[in-house]
Coordinates of C-alpha atoms (C1' of nucleotides) in Angstrom, one line a residue:
Chain A
M6 CA 12.2 44.6 -22.8
E7 CA 12.1 41.5 -20.8
T8 CA 8.7 39.9 -21.5
R9 CA 7.8 38.0 -18.5
E10 CA 4.7 35.9 -18.4
P11 CA 1.9 38.2 -17.2
T12 CA 1.8 38.0 -13.6
R13 CA -0.9 39.8 -11.3
P14 CA 0.5 42.7 -9.4
G15 CA 0.5 42.8 -5.6
P16 CA 2.8 41.1 -3.2
R17 CA 5.1 38.6 -4.4
R18 CA 3.8 34.9 -4.1
T19 CA 6.3 32.8 -2.8
V20 CA 4.8 29.2 -2.8
T21 CA 3.2 27.3 -5.7
D22 CA 1.1 24.3 -5.9
Q23 CA 4.1 22.6 -7.6
D24 CA 6.6 23.7 -4.7
L25 CA 4.3 21.7 -2.6
V26 CA 4.3 18.7 -4.7
D27 CA 8.1 18.8 -4.9
A28 CA 8.5 19.2 -1.1
A29 CA 6.1 16.2 -0.6
L30 CA 8.3 14.0 -2.8
Q31 CA 11.3 15.1 -1.2
L32 CA 9.9 14.4 2.2
L33 CA 8.8 10.8 1.1
D34 CA 12.4 10.3 -0.1
R35 CA 14.0 11.5 2.9
G36 CA 11.7 9.8 5.5
G37 CA 9.5 7.3 4.0
P38 CA 5.5 7.3 3.8
D39 CA 5.3 8.5 7.3
A40 CA 7.5 11.4 7.0
L41 CA 4.9 13.2 4.9
S42 CA 2.8 15.2 7.3
V43 CA 1.0 18.5 6.8
R44 CA 3.2 20.1 9.4
A45 CA 6.2 19.0 7.9
L46 CA 5.3 19.8 4.6
A47 CA 4.4 23.3 5.6
A48 CA 7.6 23.8 7.4
E49 CA 9.5 22.5 4.3
V50 CA 8.2 25.3 2.0
G51 CA 8.3 27.9 5.0
L52 CA 4.4 28.1 5.7
T53 CA 2.2 27.2 8.7
A54 CA 0.3 24.0 8.7
T55 CA -3.1 25.6 8.2
A56 CA -1.7 27.6 5.0
V57 CA -1.4 24.3 3.1
Y58 CA -5.3 24.2 2.9
T59 CA -5.2 27.2 0.8
Y60 CA -3.6 25.1 -1.9
F61 CA -5.1 21.7 -1.4
P62 CA -8.4 20.9 0.3
T63 CA -6.9 17.8 2.1
K64 CA -3.7 16.0 2.7
D65 CA -5.2 13.3 0.5
A66 CA -5.1 15.7 -2.4
V67 CA -1.6 16.6 -1.8
V68 CA -0.5 12.9 -1.8
A69 CA -2.6 12.3 -5.1
A70 CA -0.9 15.4 -6.8
A71 CA 2.6 14.1 -5.6
T72 CA 2.1 10.5 -6.6
D73 CA 0.7 11.5 -10.1
G74 CA 3.7 13.9 -10.4
L75 CA 6.0 11.0 -9.8
L76 CA 4.4 9.3 -12.7
G77 CA 4.9 12.3 -14.7
R78 CA 8.6 11.5 -14.8
A79 CA 8.0 8.1 -16.3
P80 CA 9.9 7.6 -19.5
I81 CA 6.9 7.7 -21.9
A82 CA 9.1 9.2 -24.6
D83 CA 10.3 5.6 -24.8
L84 CA 6.8 4.5 -25.7
A85 CA 6.3 7.0 -28.4
D86 CA 9.6 6.5 -30.3
R87 CA 8.2 4.9 -33.5
R88 CA 11.4 4.1 -35.0
R89 CA 11.7 1.2 -32.4
P90 CA 9.5 -2.0 -32.5
G91 CA 6.6 -1.8 -30.1
R92 CA 7.8 -4.9 -28.1
D93 CA 11.1 -3.2 -27.3
R94 CA 9.4 0.2 -26.4
V95 CA 7.1 -1.6 -23.8
I96 CA 9.9 -3.6 -22.3
G97 CA 12.3 -0.6 -22.1
F98 CA 9.5 1.6 -20.6
A99 CA 8.4 -1.0 -18.0
L100 CA 12.1 -1.4 -16.9
G101 CA 12.2 2.4 -16.7
L102 CA 9.2 2.8 -14.6
R103 CA 10.1 0.2 -12.3
R104 CA 13.6 1.8 -11.9
L105 CA 11.9 5.1 -11.2
L106 CA 9.6 3.7 -8.5
L107 CA 12.3 1.8 -7.0
D108 CA 14.2 5.0 -6.7
H109 CA 11.3 6.5 -4.5
P110 CA 10.4 3.8 -2.2
G111 CA 8.8 6.2 0.1
A112 CA 6.1 7.1 -2.5
V113 CA 5.3 3.6 -3.7
P114 CA 2.8 2.9 -0.6
L115 CA 1.1 6.1 -1.4
L116 CA 1.0 5.6 -5.0
L117 CA -0.6 2.3 -4.6
R118 CA -3.5 3.6 -2.8
S119 CA -3.8 6.5 -5.1
G120 CA -6.3 5.5 -7.8
F121 CA -4.2 6.2 -10.8
N122 CA -6.7 8.6 -12.2
G123 CA -4.5 11.5 -12.5
P124 CA -3.4 13.1 -16.0
H125 CA 0.1 11.5 -15.9
A126 CA -1.3 8.0 -14.8
L127 CA -3.7 8.5 -18.0
A128 CA -0.9 9.5 -20.1
V129 CA 1.2 6.4 -18.9
G130 CA -1.8 4.2 -20.0
E131 CA -2.4 5.8 -23.3
G132 CA 1.3 5.5 -24.1
L133 CA 1.3 1.7 -23.3
L134 CA -1.9 1.5 -25.6
V135 CA 0.1 2.9 -28.5
A136 CA 3.0 0.9 -28.1
L137 CA 1.1 -2.2 -28.0
A138 CA -1.0 -1.5 -31.0
D139 CA 2.2 -0.9 -32.9
A140 CA 3.4 -4.3 -31.5
G141 CA 0.4 -5.8 -33.6
L142 CA -2.3 -6.2 -30.9
T143 CA -5.9 -5.5 -31.5
P144 CA -7.3 -2.4 -29.5
D145 CA -9.1 -4.7 -27.1
D146 CA -6.0 -7.2 -26.4
A147 CA -3.8 -4.0 -26.0
A148 CA -5.9 -2.9 -23.2
R149 CA -5.9 -6.2 -21.5
A150 CA -2.2 -6.4 -21.9
S151 CA -1.5 -2.8 -20.6
Y152 CA -3.6 -4.0 -17.6
L153 CA -1.5 -7.2 -17.2
L154 CA 1.9 -5.1 -17.7
T155 CA 0.8 -2.7 -15.1
T156 CA -0.4 -5.1 -12.2
H157 CA 2.9 -7.2 -12.8
L158 CA 4.9 -3.9 -12.4
L159 CA 3.0 -2.5 -9.5
G160 CA 3.0 -6.0 -7.7
T161 CA 6.7 -6.2 -8.2
V162 CA 7.5 -2.7 -6.8
A163 CA 5.2 -3.2 -3.9
L164 CA 6.9 -6.5 -2.9
D165 CA 10.2 -4.9 -3.2
V166 CA 9.5 -1.8 -1.3
A167 CA 7.8 -4.0 1.5
E168 CA 11.0 -6.1 1.9
P169 CA 12.3 -5.9 5.4
G170 CA 15.1 -3.6 5.4
G171 CA 13.8 -2.0 2.3
A172 CA 15.7 0.0 -0.2
D173 CA 18.6 1.1 2.5
A174 CA 19.7 -2.6 2.5
G175 CA 22.6 -1.9 0.2
G176 CA 22.7 -3.0 -3.4
D177 CA 20.8 -5.9 -5.2
D178 CA 23.6 -8.4 -4.5
A179 CA 23.7 -7.4 -0.6
R180 CA 19.8 -7.9 -0.3
T181 CA 20.0 -11.2 -2.1
A182 CA 22.6 -12.5 0.2
V183 CA 20.6 -11.5 3.2
R184 CA 17.4 -13.0 1.8
R185 CA 19.2 -16.3 0.9
A186 CA 20.6 -16.7 4.5
V187 CA 17.1 -16.2 6.0
L188 CA 15.5 -18.8 3.4
E189 CA 18.0 -21.4 4.0
N190 CA 17.7 -21.2 7.8
L191 CA 14.0 -22.0 7.4
P192 CA 12.7 -25.4 8.8
G193 CA 13.4 -27.8 6.0
A194 CA 10.5 -30.0 7.1
A195 CA 7.9 -27.5 7.0
F196 CA 9.2 -25.8 3.9
P197 CA 11.1 -28.2 1.6
R198 CA 10.5 -26.7 -1.7
T199 CA 11.2 -23.2 -0.4
V200 CA 14.5 -24.2 1.0
E201 CA 15.4 -25.9 -2.2
A202 CA 14.7 -22.9 -4.3
A203 CA 16.3 -20.5 -2.0
P204 CA 18.8 -19.1 -4.3
V205 CA 16.2 -18.3 -6.8
I206 CA 13.7 -16.9 -4.4
A207 CA 16.5 -14.6 -2.6
G208 CA 16.8 -13.0 -6.1
Y209 CA 13.1 -12.3 -6.6
N210 CA 13.6 -8.4 -6.5
S211 CA 16.4 -8.4 -8.8
T212 CA 16.0 -6.7 -12.2
A213 CA 16.9 -10.1 -13.9
Q214 CA 13.8 -11.6 -12.4
Y215 CA 11.5 -8.8 -13.3
R216 CA 12.8 -9.2 -16.8
W217 CA 12.4 -12.7 -16.9
G218 CA 8.7 -12.4 -16.0
L219 CA 8.2 -9.2 -18.3
E220 CA 9.4 -10.9 -21.3
R221 CA 7.3 -14.0 -20.9
L222 CA 4.4 -11.6 -20.2
V223 CA 4.9 -9.7 -23.2
D224 CA 5.3 -12.7 -25.3
A225 CA 2.2 -14.3 -23.9
V226 CA -0.2 -11.4 -25.0
G227 CA 1.7 -10.6 -28.2
P228 CA 0.2 -11.1 -31.6
A229 CA 2.6 -14.2 -32.1
G230 CA 0.1 -16.3 -30.1
A231 CA -2.7 -15.4 -32.6
Chain B
M7 CA -13.9 -36.3 34.8
E8 CA -13.5 -33.4 32.4
T9 CA -10.0 -33.3 31.0
R10 CA -9.2 -29.8 29.9
E11 CA -5.9 -28.9 28.6
P12 CA -3.6 -28.0 31.5
T13 CA -4.1 -24.4 32.2
R14 CA -2.2 -22.5 34.9
P15 CA -4.1 -21.5 38.0
G16 CA -5.0 -17.8 39.0
P17 CA -7.3 -15.4 37.6
R18 CA -9.0 -16.1 34.3
R19 CA -7.2 -14.8 31.3
T20 CA -9.9 -13.0 29.3
V21 CA -7.8 -11.9 26.2
T22 CA -5.5 -13.9 23.9
D23 CA -3.2 -12.9 21.1
Q24 CA -5.5 -14.6 18.6
D25 CA -8.5 -12.4 20.0
L26 CA -6.5 -9.2 19.2
V27 CA -5.7 -10.3 15.6
D28 CA -9.3 -11.3 15.1
A29 CA -10.5 -7.8 16.6
A30 CA -8.1 -6.1 14.4
L31 CA -9.4 -7.9 11.0
Q32 CA -13.0 -6.9 12.1
L33 CA -11.9 -3.4 12.6
L34 CA -10.2 -3.4 9.2
D35 CA -13.3 -4.8 7.6
R36 CA -15.6 -2.3 9.1
G37 CA -13.8 0.8 8.8
G38 CA -10.7 0.3 6.6
P39 CA -7.1 0.7 7.2
D40 CA -7.4 3.8 9.4
A41 CA -9.9 2.3 11.4
L42 CA -7.3 0.1 13.3
S43 CA -5.8 2.2 15.9
V44 CA -4.3 0.8 19.2
R45 CA -7.1 2.5 21.1
A46 CA -10.0 1.1 18.9
L47 CA -8.2 -2.4 19.1
A48 CA -8.2 -2.1 22.9
A49 CA -11.8 -1.1 23.2
E50 CA -12.8 -3.9 20.8
V51 CA -11.6 -6.7 23.3
G52 CA -12.3 -4.7 26.6
L53 CA -8.9 -3.4 27.2
T54 CA -7.1 -0.1 27.8
A55 CA -4.7 1.1 25.2
T56 CA -1.6 0.5 26.9
A57 CA -2.6 -3.0 28.0
V58 CA -2.2 -4.0 24.1
Y59 CA 1.4 -3.7 24.6
T60 CA 1.5 -6.6 26.9
Y61 CA 0.6 -8.8 23.9
F62 CA 2.5 -7.2 21.0
P63 CA 5.6 -5.1 21.3
T64 CA 4.2 -2.3 18.9
K65 CA 1.3 -1.5 16.6
D66 CA 3.1 -2.9 13.4
A67 CA 3.5 -6.4 15.1
V68 CA -0.4 -6.4 15.5
V69 CA -0.6 -5.4 11.9
A70 CA 2.0 -8.1 10.8
A71 CA 0.1 -10.9 12.8
A72 CA -3.3 -9.8 11.5
T73 CA -2.2 -9.6 7.7
D74 CA -0.5 -12.9 8.0
G75 CA -3.5 -14.5 9.7
L76 CA -5.6 -13.4 6.7
L77 CA -3.2 -15.4 4.5
G78 CA -4.0 -18.3 6.8
R79 CA -7.3 -18.4 5.4
A80 CA -6.1 -18.9 1.9
P81 CA -7.4 -22.0 0.1
I82 CA -4.0 -23.9 0.3
A83 CA -5.9 -27.1 0.4
D84 CA -6.5 -26.5 -3.3
L85 CA -2.8 -26.4 -3.9
A86 CA -2.4 -29.7 -2.2
D87 CA -4.9 -31.8 -4.0
R88 CA -2.8 -34.1 -5.8
R89 CA -5.8 -35.7 -7.7
R90 CA -6.2 -32.5 -10.0
P91 CA -3.7 -31.3 -12.6
G92 CA -0.9 -28.9 -11.1
R93 CA -2.4 -26.2 -13.5
D94 CA -5.9 -26.3 -12.4
R95 CA -4.8 -26.2 -8.6
V96 CA -2.8 -23.1 -9.3
I97 CA -5.6 -21.3 -11.1
G98 CA -8.3 -22.2 -8.7
F99 CA -6.1 -21.2 -5.8
A100 CA -5.2 -17.7 -7.3
L101 CA -8.7 -17.0 -8.1
G102 CA -9.7 -18.0 -4.4
L103 CA -6.9 -15.9 -2.9
R104 CA -8.1 -13.0 -4.9
R105 CA -11.2 -13.3 -3.8
L106 CA -10.4 -13.5 -0.1
L107 CA -8.3 -10.3 -0.2
L108 CA -11.0 -8.4 -2.0
D109 CA -13.4 -9.5 0.6
H110 CA -11.2 -7.7 3.0
P111 CA -10.2 -4.6 1.1
G112 CA -9.5 -2.8 4.5
A113 CA -6.6 -5.2 5.2
V114 CA -5.0 -5.0 1.7
P115 CA -3.1 -1.7 2.0
L116 CA -1.5 -3.2 5.2
L117 CA -0.9 -6.6 3.8
L118 CA 1.0 -5.0 0.9
R119 CA 3.4 -3.1 3.3
S120 CA 3.7 -6.3 5.5
G121 CA 6.8 -8.1 4.0
F122 CA 5.2 -11.5 3.5
N123 CA 7.6 -13.1 5.8
G124 CA 4.9 -14.6 8.3
P125 CA 4.2 -18.2 8.5
H126 CA 1.2 -18.4 6.6
A127 CA 2.8 -16.4 3.6
L128 CA 5.6 -19.1 3.7
A129 CA 3.0 -21.6 3.5
V130 CA 1.4 -20.0 0.3
G131 CA 4.8 -19.9 -1.3
E132 CA 5.2 -23.5 -0.5
G133 CA 2.1 -24.7 -1.8
L134 CA 2.6 -22.9 -5.0
L135 CA 5.8 -24.6 -5.7
V136 CA 4.4 -27.9 -5.1
A137 CA 1.8 -27.4 -7.5
L138 CA 3.8 -25.7 -10.2
A139 CA 6.5 -28.6 -9.8
D140 CA 3.5 -31.1 -10.1
A141 CA 2.6 -29.0 -13.4
G142 CA 5.9 -30.2 -14.6
L143 CA 8.2 -27.2 -14.2
T144 CA 11.8 -27.2 -12.9
P145 CA 12.3 -26.1 -9.2
D146 CA 13.9 -23.0 -10.5
D147 CA 11.2 -22.1 -13.0
A148 CA 8.3 -23.0 -10.3
A149 CA 10.0 -20.3 -8.1
R150 CA 10.2 -17.8 -10.9
A151 CA 6.6 -18.8 -12.0
S152 CA 5.6 -18.5 -8.2
Y153 CA 6.9 -14.9 -7.9
L154 CA 5.2 -13.8 -11.3
L155 CA 1.8 -15.3 -10.1
T156 CA 2.1 -13.5 -6.7
T157 CA 3.1 -10.1 -8.0
H158 CA 0.3 -10.3 -10.6
L159 CA -2.2 -11.2 -8.0
L160 CA -1.1 -8.6 -5.6
G161 CA -0.8 -5.8 -8.1
T162 CA -4.5 -6.6 -9.3
V163 CA -5.9 -6.5 -5.8
A164 CA -3.9 -3.3 -5.1
L165 CA -5.4 -1.6 -8.0
D166 CA -8.9 -2.9 -7.3
V167 CA -8.7 -1.8 -3.6
A168 CA -7.5 1.7 -4.7
E169 CA -10.4 2.3 -7.0
P170 CA -12.1 5.4 -6.1
G171 CA -15.2 4.2 -4.6
G172 CA -13.6 0.9 -3.3
A173 CA -15.4 -1.9 -2.6
D174 CA -18.6 0.0 -1.5
A175 CA -19.4 1.0 -5.0
G176 CA -21.7 -2.0 -5.6
G177 CA -21.0 -5.1 -7.5
D178 CA -18.5 -5.8 -10.3
D179 CA -21.1 -4.7 -13.0
A180 CA -21.9 -1.3 -11.1
R181 CA -18.3 -0.5 -10.8
T182 CA -17.8 -1.2 -14.5
A183 CA -20.6 1.1 -15.6
V184 CA -19.2 3.9 -13.4
R185 CA -15.7 3.7 -14.9
R186 CA -16.9 3.4 -18.3
A187 CA -18.8 6.6 -18.0
V188 CA -15.8 8.4 -16.8
L189 CA -13.5 6.9 -19.4
E190 CA -15.9 8.1 -22.3
N191 CA -15.9 11.6 -20.9
L192 CA -12.2 11.8 -21.2
P193 CA -10.8 14.2 -23.7
G194 CA -10.4 12.1 -26.8
A195 CA -8.0 14.3 -28.3
A196 CA -5.4 13.8 -25.6
F197 CA -6.3 10.1 -24.8
P198 CA -7.6 8.7 -28.0
R199 CA -6.8 5.0 -27.6
T200 CA -8.0 5.0 -23.9
V201 CA -11.3 6.3 -24.9
E202 CA -11.4 3.8 -27.8
A203 CA -10.8 0.9 -25.3
A204 CA -13.0 2.4 -22.5
P205 CA -15.4 -0.8 -22.4
V206 CA -12.4 -3.1 -22.0
I207 CA -10.5 -0.6 -19.5
A208 CA -13.9 -0.3 -17.5
G209 CA -13.7 -4.2 -16.7
Y210 CA -10.3 -4.3 -15.7
N211 CA -11.2 -5.1 -12.1
S212 CA -13.4 -7.8 -13.3
T213 CA -12.7 -11.5 -12.5
A214 CA -12.9 -12.3 -16.1
Q215 CA -10.2 -9.9 -16.7
Y216 CA -8.0 -11.3 -14.1
R217 CA -8.6 -14.7 -15.2
W218 CA -7.6 -13.6 -18.8
G219 CA -4.2 -12.5 -17.4
L220 CA -3.8 -15.4 -15.2
E221 CA -4.1 -18.2 -17.8
R222 CA -1.9 -16.5 -20.2
L223 CA 0.5 -16.1 -17.4
V224 CA 0.2 -20.0 -16.3
D225 CA 0.7 -20.9 -20.0
A226 CA 3.7 -18.7 -20.5
V227 CA 5.8 -20.2 -17.7
G228 CA 4.3 -23.8 -18.1
P229 CA 6.5 -26.8 -19.5
A230 CA 4.6 -26.3 -22.7
G231 CA 6.9 -23.7 -23.7
A232 CA 10.1 -25.7 -23.1
Chain C
dA21 C1' -6.4 35.1 -2.2
dC22 C1' -3.4 33.9 1.3
dC23 C1' -1.7 33.4 5.8
dT24 C1' -1.6 32.8 11.0
dG25 C1' -2.5 30.9 16.0
dA26 C1' -5.6 28.8 18.8
dA27 C1' -8.0 24.8 19.2
dC28 C1' -10.4 20.0 18.7
dA29 C1' -10.3 15.3 18.5
dC30 C1' -7.3 12.2 17.5
dC31 C1' -2.5 9.1 17.3
dG32 C1' 1.5 5.4 19.0
dT33 C1' 4.3 4.8 22.8
dT34 C1' 6.3 5.3 27.6
dC35 C1' 6.4 5.3 32.5
dA36 C1' 5.2 4.5 37.1
dA37 C1' 2.0 2.2 39.8
dG38 C1' -0.9 -1.5 41.0
dT39 C1' -2.7 -6.8 41.2
Chain D
dA23 C1' 2.1 -11.7 33.8
dC24 C1' -1.2 -8.6 33.1
dC25 C1' -3.6 -4.2 33.5
dT26 C1' -4.5 1.0 34.6
dG27 C1' -4.2 6.2 34.2
dA28 C1' -1.4 10.1 33.4
dA29 C1' 1.5 11.8 30.3
dC30 C1' 4.5 13.1 25.7
dA31 C1' 5.1 14.3 21.3
dC32 C1' 2.7 14.1 17.6
dC33 C1' -1.5 13.8 14.0
dG34 C1' -5.6 16.3 10.1
dT35 C1' -8.4 19.8 10.2
dT36 C1' -11.5 23.7 11.5
dC37 C1' -12.2 28.3 12.6
dA38 C1' -12.0 33.2 13.7
dA39 C1' -9.0 36.5 12.7
dG40 C1' -5.8 39.4 10.0
dT41 C1' -3.6 41.2 5.2

DNA sequence: ACCTGAACACCGTTCAAGT
DNA sequence: ACCTGAACACCGTTCAAGT
């Protein structure tokens, strides 16, 4: 006696909202932000372009669902694990969310324009507030710290994805080497400090550099300063 | 005997690269990122769409020139003024650049995808390195701090511009009130900390909140911690 | 409710042709 | 060199029509 969830009778539905969200993310992963067109999305799930408007009122609504869906894959379980110190949870989560977004560079430009008002965006914010409160911050300071962490994370990811050559320029080391060569060929008379610091600047996009800022940031807002 | 700069003879040129850059920024200011099309740009300066390709090889090149041109209006003179402490110069500059970008919200999504490799972007980076070195940081720490300040600034501006209602939602106070009402109507069972901190979260986009993070950030990277 | 096909008003870009 | 007009392969979205 197989008990499926109660479905309405009638012809088999072949496509769901979730199918479209998944297909949208796949298109973004494969071809970047410009690859997500209503026509391409429809073809991906075997529909005609106009049928998409049965599921979502506009393309913007599809984009909003897809970008919030991406945030739904953020490691918020890390934030809720009360056996670990709040500070460790925040740092681990931030590193994990950065990794997630850098693994989907095509979605990032759309995410940055999305408003961050979907259910998964709210869940991320709530989780950060919990972990920061556990780290000893007052509710108000936890909110300010959450915003500081978020802007730092999103700004970092935005710059990384905007990098010429983008994500397909090989690994961290290969990108750093390319950046360094460019920086060292700059006119030293006009930009002496930039040329001098080229090795560090070349590594801006590295995980080490993100962690450097993240740790200082967490310590700067923490209760240790109170 | 009027001595104009030597111009070639022949029919009067009516349009320059700079005209197109200025027109692009005006279109972005008036209608947001989607208002900048090659056809609209051409019409703005009295050309046909295809004539634009005489000046720039692609639309992306126009966008790059326009966004870097916007950075050219950043108050880098603030950074170079050696009569003031480095810390004050950095904070004043960051506040000024944030204001500049928020005054041109239509250009921000394009700026965030621009790569920041134009001459004015480089000049901003160089100025930050100078002021941070004057504040007592080592060259390497100045570079890391410059990146931290930049990501924070860009993340802040990105979130601000992405806000539903955007820049045309009245002043800071009006936007905060709207955000607060939305936050307080959230399901308190699912997002208790978010609802609790609603008054602070509603003010995320305020200059006060940006300054809160900026000052902590500057102090966290400063030589005081050494 | 879900889906199709035709259509509208747009895009960025190329090309042949003119001055 | 600068500019035009026609054209190509696309866009997001609407609408009438079908099941």
